[in-house]
C-alpha positions as MATLAB code, in Angstrom:
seq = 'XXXXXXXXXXXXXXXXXXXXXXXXXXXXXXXXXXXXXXXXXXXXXXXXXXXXXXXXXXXXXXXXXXXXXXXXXXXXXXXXXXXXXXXXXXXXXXXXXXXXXXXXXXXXXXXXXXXXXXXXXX';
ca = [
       5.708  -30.298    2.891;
       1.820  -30.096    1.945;
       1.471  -28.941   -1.824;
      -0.965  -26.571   -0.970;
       1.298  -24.549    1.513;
       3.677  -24.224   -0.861;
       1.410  -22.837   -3.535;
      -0.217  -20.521   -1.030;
       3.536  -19.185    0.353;
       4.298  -19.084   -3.533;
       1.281  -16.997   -4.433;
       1.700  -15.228   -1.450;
       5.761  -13.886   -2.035;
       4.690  -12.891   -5.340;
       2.020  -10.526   -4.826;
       4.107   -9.026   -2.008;
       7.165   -8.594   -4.940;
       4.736   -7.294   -7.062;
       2.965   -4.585   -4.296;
       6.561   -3.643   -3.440;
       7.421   -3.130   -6.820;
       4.683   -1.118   -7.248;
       4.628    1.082   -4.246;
       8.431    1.879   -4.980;
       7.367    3.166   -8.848;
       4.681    5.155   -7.351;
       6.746    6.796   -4.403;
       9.202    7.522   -6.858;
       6.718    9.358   -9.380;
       5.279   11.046   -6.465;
       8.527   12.172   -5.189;
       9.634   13.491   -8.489;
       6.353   15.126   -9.175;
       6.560   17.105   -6.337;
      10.159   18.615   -6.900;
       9.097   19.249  -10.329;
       6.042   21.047   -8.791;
       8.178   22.963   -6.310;
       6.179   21.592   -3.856;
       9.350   20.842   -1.479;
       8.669   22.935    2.394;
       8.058   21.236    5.867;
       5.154   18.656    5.322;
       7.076   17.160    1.991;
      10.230   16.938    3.600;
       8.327   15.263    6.635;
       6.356   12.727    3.531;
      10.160   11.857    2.352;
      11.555   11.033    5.610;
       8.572    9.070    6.357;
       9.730    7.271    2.808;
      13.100    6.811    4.170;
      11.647    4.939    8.010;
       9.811    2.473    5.450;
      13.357    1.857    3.813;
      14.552    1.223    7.227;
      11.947   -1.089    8.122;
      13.015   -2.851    4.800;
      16.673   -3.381    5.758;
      15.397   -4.594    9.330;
      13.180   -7.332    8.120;
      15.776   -8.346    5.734;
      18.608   -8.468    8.039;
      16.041  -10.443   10.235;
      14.975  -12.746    8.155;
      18.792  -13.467    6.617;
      19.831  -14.339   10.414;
      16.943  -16.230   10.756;
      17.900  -18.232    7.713;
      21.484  -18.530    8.801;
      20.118  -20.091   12.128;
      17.724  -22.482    9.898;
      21.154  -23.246    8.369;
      23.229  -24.390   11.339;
      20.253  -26.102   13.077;
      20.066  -28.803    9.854;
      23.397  -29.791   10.498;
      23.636  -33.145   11.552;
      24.515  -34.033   15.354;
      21.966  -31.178   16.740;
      19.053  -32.784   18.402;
      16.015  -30.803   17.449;
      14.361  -31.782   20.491;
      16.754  -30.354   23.118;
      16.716  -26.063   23.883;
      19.861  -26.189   21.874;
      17.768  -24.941   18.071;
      15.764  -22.474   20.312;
      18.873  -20.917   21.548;
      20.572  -21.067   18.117;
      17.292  -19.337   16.348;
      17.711  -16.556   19.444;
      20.754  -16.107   18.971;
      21.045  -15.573   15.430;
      18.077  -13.160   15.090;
      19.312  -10.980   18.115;
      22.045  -10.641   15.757;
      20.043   -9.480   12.734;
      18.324   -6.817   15.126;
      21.451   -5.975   16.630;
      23.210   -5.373   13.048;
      19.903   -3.443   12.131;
      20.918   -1.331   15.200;
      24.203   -0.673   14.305;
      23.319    0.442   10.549;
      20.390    2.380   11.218;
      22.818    4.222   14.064;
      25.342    4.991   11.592;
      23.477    5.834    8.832;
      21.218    8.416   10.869;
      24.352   10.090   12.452;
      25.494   10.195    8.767;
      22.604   11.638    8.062;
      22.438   13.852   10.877;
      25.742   15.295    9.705;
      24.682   16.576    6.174;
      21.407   18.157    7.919;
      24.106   20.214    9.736;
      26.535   20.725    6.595;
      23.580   21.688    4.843;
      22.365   24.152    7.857;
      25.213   25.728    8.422;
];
């Protein structure tokens, strides 16, 4: 692989670690300033759920790219000719299961969620 890619993909996954860091410190501060505040009615509640979709989006490009990974995995075995359809279908297969998994988890954890909304209404 080219020394230069490498360096750039390297630079590159650590100023992403380092904004993510960062963005969860401040939306934590933020958070916690405004309960302290009292600042907690319709358009903070909407601020924190907004919060909670970028968590989501978190756990569905992870679960992505681990699939994708696992399908990087089985296609270096050896007997799989990487010029047939045979890797394509392998790398299609395994991320349709990282989105479907990502389905199933966001599913469960909004009905969860959807349930203590009600506890809490009622």
């Amino acid at each position: 692989m080219n020394d230069g890619l490498v360096g750039a993909i390297i630079v590159g996954t650590m100023f992403f670690g380092i904004v993510s860091i960062i963005k969860v410190i401040t939306d934590y501060q933020l958070r916690r300033k405004m309960i302290q505040l009292g600042h907690v009615d319709r358009e903070s509640i909407a601020i924190l759920r907004k919060q909670r979709n970028n968590r989501m989006e978190s756990l569905k490009w992870g679960l992505i790219i681990l699939f994708a990974g696992i399908g990087f995995m089985i296609i270096s075995f050896p007997g799989i000719d990487l010029d047939s359809p045979l890797p394509f279908g392998i790398m299609a297969v395994s991320i349709a299961i990282g989105f479907l998994s990502y389905f199933a988890i966001s599913k469960r954890m909004l009905e969860a969620e959807n349930k203590e909304n009600e506890r809490i209404n009622i």
